[in-house]
């Protein structure tokens, strides 16, 4: 039997010997295609051509009937138990973890492990319901792999009564509001017994999520969390081979297979939320609990298109990076969009988007990608892909408030006119030239008022001191706020700023975010003395509000 599935544009052919029926889990249903059909033909969407095309996508997907399409990967599914050769070396070991609101606890139970020898890389996964192990065998340099599903090792009669999968079972939770103990994989260890950098792969990216926060998103997008009930079954140990039904990709073996496939192809698998807003593809990534699901819910609630809120694949296609969904939830479907901006996120006291570039951007991307540091070739491919991504797509650090204001903030800064104007100002400051701008907004009231002329000078080699008014770089613009203090955190100097009429302090900024210092403030043709803040910020804020109302009445 042959089953073809296409995920992120990669065609995977699952095949078994005669008499063995392959039944992939329900979450792969929308990704399956007939083995003799070319899965996709992409064309540019033009108004009036496709009335039902997704308005959030730059591509329309049309089934294209053609001849046999060569798969990117062929997987032979065996119903017996696989063996790990005695000479193979264990290079990675992940243990089952339990996640609580207060942290993570190692259960000590095996979850999956990786072995390597001169012939192949083999991954053994410990499955439940029923308890068994599956082995994924990947010969070096070949794209024909084998899965040993271990169906006869612990056979089940699919027609006889058996313990049902609990209806209230929830798979491992990685929502931003974790509740209760949840199993997850990790942490990783290399063959020396020391914690491995690949722990991020084990602890975060090979789990599936259906916490309360994610369930709300899925109720709108149509995604239903999968409960991981296995369809893998057999009549009994002596059953005729024609009676065997196999789930070829039980969780978490499915995610491991996809990861190794995409890694060999030079693609990136990343844990994050991808959305399309204002015609732009945005990706939010970060550590567990940083707010990925929260952001997906905010954009979904505004009827923006959510590509996925858990696990995405990034591919270089047609000269640009494109993000793809992967099958995680029960009724997932293929979704794709070009990637226009990537943010590494965290909860903050205000919405602040700061651009990063170069080695810092590459490091931030790699810290949130699935990777295997025990394989030098795979590590090199990952570094090269992350470097190309950081050079091709804007990367930023985003602190945000968990409400709709963050969407408005990002959309406002994505407009072309603001981006061009801010870019010109910052480029002049970087070139050592002073710049004159007209102030807008009330955050520095009364020191700087709307309509004031502000002269900004480059910082040079010195940093602004507490009390001075600095210009901070922001995506799509800049902000002018007063320096409150300069601190050192782990040997790194950080500038703390705050508007005179703003009650919350800005997120501490690195020195690279300081674009210049205000040297003059001119009002009605006269230079105003730059005095330090005299009144409490709440008083300034109230006065600024009254002034803005009166200004509105006077127009």
mmCIF file of N, CA and C in Angstrom, residues 440-524:
data_model
loop_
_atom_site.group_PDB
_atom_site.id
_atom_site.type_symbol
_atom_site.label_atom_id
_atom_site.label_comp_id
_atom_site.label_asym_id
_atom_site.label_seq_id
_atom_site.Cartn_x
_atom_site.Cartn_y
_atom_site.Cartn_z
ATOM 1 N N UNK A 440 5.567 65.177 17.419
ATOM 2 C CA UNK A 440 4.165 64.793 17.405
ATOM 3 C C UNK A 440 3.899 63.907 18.591
ATOM 4 N N UNK A 441 2.732 63.977 19.164
ATOM 5 C CA UNK A 441 2.440 63.165 20.339
ATOM 6 C C UNK A 441 2.703 63.907 21.633
ATOM 7 N N UNK A 442 2.207 63.318 22.714
ATOM 8 C CA UNK A 442 2.229 64.005 24.018
ATOM 9 C C UNK A 442 3.021 63.252 25.085
ATOM 10 N N UNK A 443 3.818 62.245 24.700
ATOM 11 C CA UNK A 443 4.490 61.429 25.708
ATOM 12 C C UNK A 443 5.547 62.207 26.492
ATOM 13 N N UNK A 444 6.081 63.315 25.923
ATOM 14 C CA UNK A 444 7.100 64.105 26.634
ATOM 15 C C UNK A 444 6.546 65.446 27.125
ATOM 16 N N UNK A 445 5.234 65.575 27.220
ATOM 17 C CA UNK A 445 4.612 66.815 27.700
ATOM 18 C C UNK A 445 5.057 67.090 29.143
ATOM 19 N N UNK A 446 5.365 68.336 29.509
ATOM 20 C CA UNK A 446 5.331 69.561 28.698
ATOM 21 C C UNK A 446 6.699 69.919 28.115
ATOM 22 N N UNK A 447 7.735 69.067 28.354
ATOM 23 C CA UNK A 447 9.074 69.402 27.862
ATOM 24 C C UNK A 447 9.083 69.512 26.337
ATOM 25 N N UNK A 448 8.402 68.586 25.673
ATOM 26 C CA UNK A 448 8.268 68.626 24.224
ATOM 27 C C UNK A 448 6.788 68.510 23.897
ATOM 28 N N UNK A 449 6.286 69.462 23.096
ATOM 29 C CA UNK A 449 4.867 69.482 22.750
ATOM 30 C C UNK A 449 4.695 69.278 21.248
ATOM 31 N N UNK A 450 3.525 68.795 20.835
ATOM 32 C CA UNK A 450 3.300 68.636 19.390
ATOM 33 C C UNK A 450 3.529 69.950 18.657
ATOM 34 N N UNK A 451 4.287 69.896 17.560
ATOM 35 C CA UNK A 451 4.584 71.092 16.792
ATOM 36 C C UNK A 451 5.923 71.706 17.114
ATOM 37 N N UNK A 452 6.537 71.311 18.248
ATOM 38 C CA UNK A 452 7.869 71.823 18.573
ATOM 39 C C UNK A 452 8.881 71.339 17.547
ATOM 40 N N UNK A 453 9.879 72.166 17.292
ATOM 41 C CA UNK A 453 11.001 71.765 16.443
ATOM 42 C C UNK A 453 12.089 71.176 17.338
ATOM 43 N N UNK A 454 12.507 69.971 17.027
ATOM 44 C CA UNK A 454 13.480 69.262 17.857
ATOM 45 C C UNK A 454 14.732 68.995 17.035
ATOM 46 N N UNK A 455 15.873 69.424 17.551
ATOM 47 C CA UNK A 455 17.159 69.206 16.888
ATOM 48 C C UNK A 455 17.841 68.026 17.571
ATOM 49 N N UNK A 456 18.145 67.012 16.775
ATOM 50 C CA UNK A 456 18.736 65.779 17.293
ATOM 51 C C UNK A 456 20.159 65.659 16.762
ATOM 52 N N UNK A 457 21.097 65.360 17.649
ATOM 53 C CA UNK A 457 22.491 65.192 17.257
ATOM 54 C C UNK A 457 22.911 63.746 17.494
ATOM 55 N N UNK A 458 23.867 63.255 16.712
ATOM 56 C CA UNK A 458 24.386 61.898 16.946
ATOM 57 C C UNK A 458 25.032 61.800 18.327
ATOM 58 N N UNK A 459 25.031 60.602 18.899
ATOM 59 C CA UNK A 459 25.627 60.401 20.222
ATOM 60 C C UNK A 459 27.149 60.469 20.189
ATOM 61 N N UNK A 460 27.731 60.063 19.049
ATOM 62 C CA UNK A 460 29.177 59.974 18.994
ATOM 63 C C UNK A 460 29.668 58.812 19.832
ATOM 64 N N UNK A 461 30.731 59.021 20.559
ATOM 65 C CA UNK A 461 31.304 57.946 21.381
ATOM 66 C C UNK A 461 30.761 57.936 22.798
ATOM 67 N N UNK A 462 30.002 58.978 23.181
ATOM 68 C CA UNK A 462 29.481 59.057 24.549
ATOM 69 C C UNK A 462 28.016 58.635 24.589
ATOM 70 N N UNK A 463 27.616 58.108 25.726
ATOM 71 C CA UNK A 463 26.227 57.699 25.921
ATOM 72 C C UNK A 463 25.467 58.804 26.652
ATOM 73 N N UNK A 464 24.172 58.936 26.408
ATOM 74 C CA UNK A 464 23.386 59.945 27.135
ATOM 75 C C UNK A 464 23.335 59.616 28.624
ATOM 76 N N UNK A 465 23.294 60.637 29.425
ATOM 77 C CA UNK A 465 23.240 60.463 30.872
ATOM 78 C C UNK A 465 21.808 60.608 31.361
ATOM 79 N N UNK A 466 21.591 60.205 32.609
ATOM 80 C CA UNK A 466 20.268 60.335 33.211
ATOM 81 C C UNK A 466 19.827 61.801 33.183
ATOM 82 N N UNK A 467 18.602 62.026 32.725
ATOM 83 C CA UNK A 467 18.064 63.373 32.620
ATOM 84 C C UNK A 467 18.071 63.902 31.203
ATOM 85 N N UNK A 468 18.972 63.397 30.361
ATOM 86 C CA UNK A 468 18.996 63.831 28.965
ATOM 87 C C UNK A 468 17.860 63.160 28.189
ATOM 88 N N UNK A 469 17.497 63.753 27.068
ATOM 89 C CA UNK A 469 16.431 63.220 26.221
ATOM 90 C C UNK A 469 17.072 62.529 25.024
ATOM 91 N N UNK A 470 16.778 61.265 24.854
ATOM 92 C CA UNK A 470 17.427 60.453 23.825
ATOM 93 C C UNK A 470 16.424 60.025 22.767
ATOM 94 N N UNK A 471 16.959 59.661 21.607
ATOM 95 C CA UNK A 471 16.163 59.122 20.505
ATOM 96 C C UNK A 471 16.462 57.633 20.399
ATOM 97 N N UNK A 472 15.428 56.796 20.520
ATOM 98 C CA UNK A 472 15.608 55.344 20.500
ATOM 99 C C UNK A 472 15.068 54.776 19.193
ATOM 100 N N UNK A 473 15.806 53.846 18.632
ATOM 101 C CA UNK A 473 15.381 53.185 17.401
ATOM 102 C C UNK A 473 14.179 52.293 17.678
ATOM 103 N N UNK A 474 13.242 52.305 16.751
ATOM 104 C CA UNK A 474 12.097 51.416 16.800
ATOM 105 C C UNK A 474 11.801 50.958 15.378
ATOM 106 N N UNK A 475 11.185 49.789 15.247
ATOM 107 C CA UNK A 475 10.777 49.340 13.923
ATOM 108 C C UNK A 475 9.768 50.325 13.353
ATOM 109 N N UNK A 476 10.019 50.793 12.139
ATOM 110 C CA UNK A 476 9.112 51.705 11.480
ATOM 111 C C UNK A 476 9.110 53.098 12.071
ATOM 112 N N UNK A 477 10.100 53.436 12.884
ATOM 113 C CA UNK A 477 10.121 54.770 13.458
ATOM 114 C C UNK A 477 11.134 54.902 14.574
ATOM 115 N N UNK A 478 10.874 55.846 15.461
ATOM 116 C CA UNK A 478 11.750 56.108 16.596
ATOM 117 C C UNK A 478 10.898 56.740 17.689
ATOM 118 N N UNK A 479 11.422 56.802 18.893
ATOM 119 C CA UNK A 479 10.711 57.434 19.999
ATOM 120 C C UNK A 479 11.687 58.345 20.731
ATOM 121 N N UNK A 480 11.191 59.484 21.205
ATOM 122 C CA UNK A 480 12.010 60.441 21.948
ATOM 123 C C UNK A 480 11.559 60.424 23.404
ATOM 124 N N UNK A 481 12.403 59.892 24.285
ATOM 125 C CA UNK A 481 12.078 59.795 25.707
ATOM 126 C C UNK A 481 13.284 60.189 26.544
ATOM 127 N N UNK A 482 13.032 60.451 27.809
ATOM 128 C CA UNK A 482 14.089 60.890 28.727
ATOM 129 C C UNK A 482 14.794 59.682 29.352
ATOM 130 N N UNK A 483 16.118 59.788 29.475
ATOM 131 C CA UNK A 483 16.907 58.743 30.131
ATOM 132 C C UNK A 483 16.696 58.848 31.639
ATOM 133 N N UNK A 484 16.297 57.747 32.252
ATOM 134 C CA UNK A 484 16.081 57.740 33.704
ATOM 135 C C UNK A 484 17.280 57.183 34.460
ATOM 136 N N UNK A 485 17.958 56.225 33.857
ATOM 137 C CA UNK A 485 19.134 55.643 34.503
ATOM 138 C C UNK A 485 19.879 54.778 33.504
ATOM 139 N N UNK A 486 21.130 54.508 33.812
ATOM 140 C CA UNK A 486 21.963 53.600 33.030
ATOM 141 C C UNK A 486 22.383 52.461 33.947
ATOM 142 N N UNK A 487 22.089 51.225 33.537
ATOM 143 C CA UNK A 487 22.365 50.077 34.397
ATOM 144 C C UNK A 487 23.261 49.087 33.666
ATOM 145 N N UNK A 488 23.823 48.179 34.432
ATOM 146 C CA UNK A 488 24.638 47.103 33.869
ATOM 147 C C UNK A 488 23.993 45.780 34.253
ATOM 148 N N UNK A 489 23.709 44.957 33.241
ATOM 149 C CA UNK A 489 23.091 43.662 33.492
ATOM 150 C C UNK A 489 23.956 42.584 32.835
ATOM 151 N N UNK A 490 24.551 41.749 33.651
ATOM 152 C CA UNK A 490 25.451 40.697 33.169
ATOM 153 C C UNK A 490 26.550 41.274 32.289
ATOM 154 N N UNK A 491 27.074 42.414 32.723
ATOM 155 C CA UNK A 491 28.176 43.035 32.015
ATOM 156 C C UNK A 491 27.788 43.848 30.801
ATOM 157 N N UNK A 492 26.487 43.987 30.527
ATOM 158 C CA UNK A 492 26.009 44.734 29.366
ATOM 159 C C UNK A 492 25.335 46.016 29.836
ATOM 160 N N UNK A 493 25.746 47.151 29.251
ATOM 161 C CA UNK A 493 25.131 48.429 29.603
ATOM 162 C C UNK A 493 23.758 48.554 28.958
ATOM 163 N N UNK A 494 22.779 48.979 29.739
ATOM 164 C CA UNK A 494 21.415 49.172 29.258
ATOM 165 C C UNK A 494 20.947 50.569 29.637
ATOM 166 N N UNK A 495 20.226 51.199 28.714
ATOM 167 C CA UNK A 495 19.699 52.541 28.932
ATOM 168 C C UNK A 495 18.215 52.429 29.270
ATOM 169 N N UNK A 496 17.825 52.958 30.422
ATOM 170 C CA UNK A 496 16.414 52.953 30.818
ATOM 171 C C UNK A 496 15.820 54.330 30.495
ATOM 172 N N UNK A 497 14.667 54.340 29.841
ATOM 173 C CA UNK A 497 14.036 55.592 29.419
ATOM 174 C C UNK A 497 12.563 55.587 29.779
ATOM 175 N N UNK A 498 11.969 56.773 29.770
ATOM 176 C CA UNK A 498 10.549 56.919 30.051
ATOM 177 C C UNK A 498 10.081 58.301 29.612
ATOM 178 N N UNK A 499 8.888 58.360 29.045
ATOM 179 C CA UNK A 499 8.321 59.654 28.695
ATOM 180 C C UNK A 499 7.913 60.422 29.931
ATOM 181 N N UNK A 500 8.006 61.746 29.882
ATOM 182 C CA UNK A 500 7.644 62.564 31.049
ATOM 183 C C UNK A 500 6.165 62.465 31.379
ATOM 184 N N UNK A 501 5.323 62.095 30.411
ATOM 185 C CA UNK A 501 3.884 61.964 30.645
ATOM 186 C C UNK A 501 3.432 60.515 30.494
ATOM 187 N N UNK A 502 4.372 59.576 30.688
ATOM 188 C CA UNK A 502 4.074 58.148 30.569
ATOM 189 C C UNK A 502 4.327 57.489 31.916
ATOM 190 N N UNK A 503 3.370 56.731 32.406
ATOM 191 C CA UNK A 503 3.496 56.155 33.749
ATOM 192 C C UNK A 503 4.322 54.877 33.770
ATOM 193 N N UNK A 504 4.552 54.252 32.599
ATOM 194 C CA UNK A 504 5.353 53.027 32.555
ATOM 195 C C UNK A 504 6.717 53.301 31.946
ATOM 196 N N UNK A 505 7.736 52.724 32.552
ATOM 197 C CA UNK A 505 9.081 52.843 32.012
ATOM 198 C C UNK A 505 9.219 51.959 30.778
ATOM 199 N N UNK A 506 9.993 52.424 29.789
ATOM 200 C CA UNK A 506 10.250 51.609 28.604
ATOM 201 C C UNK A 506 11.083 50.379 28.979
ATOM 202 N N UNK A 507 11.069 49.392 28.101
ATOM 203 C CA UNK A 507 11.970 48.256 28.274
ATOM 204 C C UNK A 507 13.417 48.752 28.171
ATOM 205 N N UNK A 508 14.315 48.304 29.053
ATOM 206 C CA UNK A 508 15.715 48.722 28.946
ATOM 207 C C UNK A 508 16.262 48.433 27.552
ATOM 208 N N UNK A 509 17.004 49.373 26.994
ATOM 209 C CA UNK A 509 17.511 49.250 25.631
ATOM 210 C C UNK A 509 19.024 49.149 25.634
ATOM 211 N N UNK A 510 19.541 48.334 24.735
ATOM 212 C CA UNK A 510 20.980 48.271 24.556
ATOM 213 C C UNK A 510 21.495 49.555 23.947
ATOM 214 N N UNK A 511 22.779 49.785 24.087
ATOM 215 C CA UNK A 511 23.350 51.039 23.602
ATOM 216 C C UNK A 511 23.185 51.192 22.087
ATOM 217 N N UNK A 512 23.096 50.075 21.365
ATOM 218 C CA UNK A 512 22.926 50.152 19.917
ATOM 219 C C UNK A 512 21.574 50.730 19.532
ATOM 220 N N UNK A 513 20.617 50.727 20.471
ATOM 221 C CA UNK A 513 19.288 51.264 20.176
ATOM 222 C C UNK A 513 19.212 52.773 20.333
ATOM 223 N N UNK A 514 20.256 53.401 20.866
ATOM 224 C CA UNK A 514 20.277 54.853 21.033
ATOM 225 C C UNK A 514 20.778 55.478 19.744
ATOM 226 N N UNK A 515 19.910 56.200 19.050
ATOM 227 C CA UNK A 515 20.269 56.787 17.750
ATOM 228 C C UNK A 515 20.816 58.194 17.875
ATOM 229 N N UNK A 516 20.422 58.919 18.918
ATOM 230 C CA UNK A 516 20.881 60.299 19.050
ATOM 231 C C UNK A 516 20.384 60.915 20.343
ATOM 232 N N UNK A 517 20.735 62.188 20.538
ATOM 233 C CA UNK A 517 20.363 62.931 21.741
ATOM 234 C C UNK A 517 19.770 64.274 21.320
ATOM 235 N N UNK A 518 18.702 64.685 22.004
ATOM 236 C CA UNK A 518 18.068 65.979 21.713
ATOM 237 C C UNK A 518 18.962 67.111 22.224
ATOM 238 N N UNK A 519 19.319 68.024 21.321
ATOM 239 C CA UNK A 519 20.187 69.149 21.687
ATOM 240 C C UNK A 519 19.420 70.468 21.805
ATOM 241 N N UNK A 520 18.355 70.634 21.022
ATOM 242 C CA UNK A 520 17.581 71.870 21.074
ATOM 243 C C UNK A 520 16.100 71.572 20.937
ATOM 244 N N UNK A 521 15.303 72.384 21.616
ATOM 245 C CA UNK A 521 13.846 72.358 21.461
ATOM 246 C C UNK A 521 13.415 73.788 21.160
ATOM 247 N N UNK A 522 12.794 73.994 20.003
ATOM 248 C CA UNK A 522 12.405 75.340 19.573
ATOM 249 C C UNK A 522 10.883 75.407 19.493
ATOM 250 N N UNK A 523 10.298 76.382 20.206
ATOM 251 C CA UNK A 523 8.843 76.562 20.246
ATOM 252 C C UNK A 523 8.510 78.007 19.899
ATOM 253 N N UNK A 524 7.678 78.182 18.888
ATOM 254 C CA UNK A 524 7.285 79.530 18.437
ATOM 255 C C UNK A 524 8.507 80.385 18.122
#
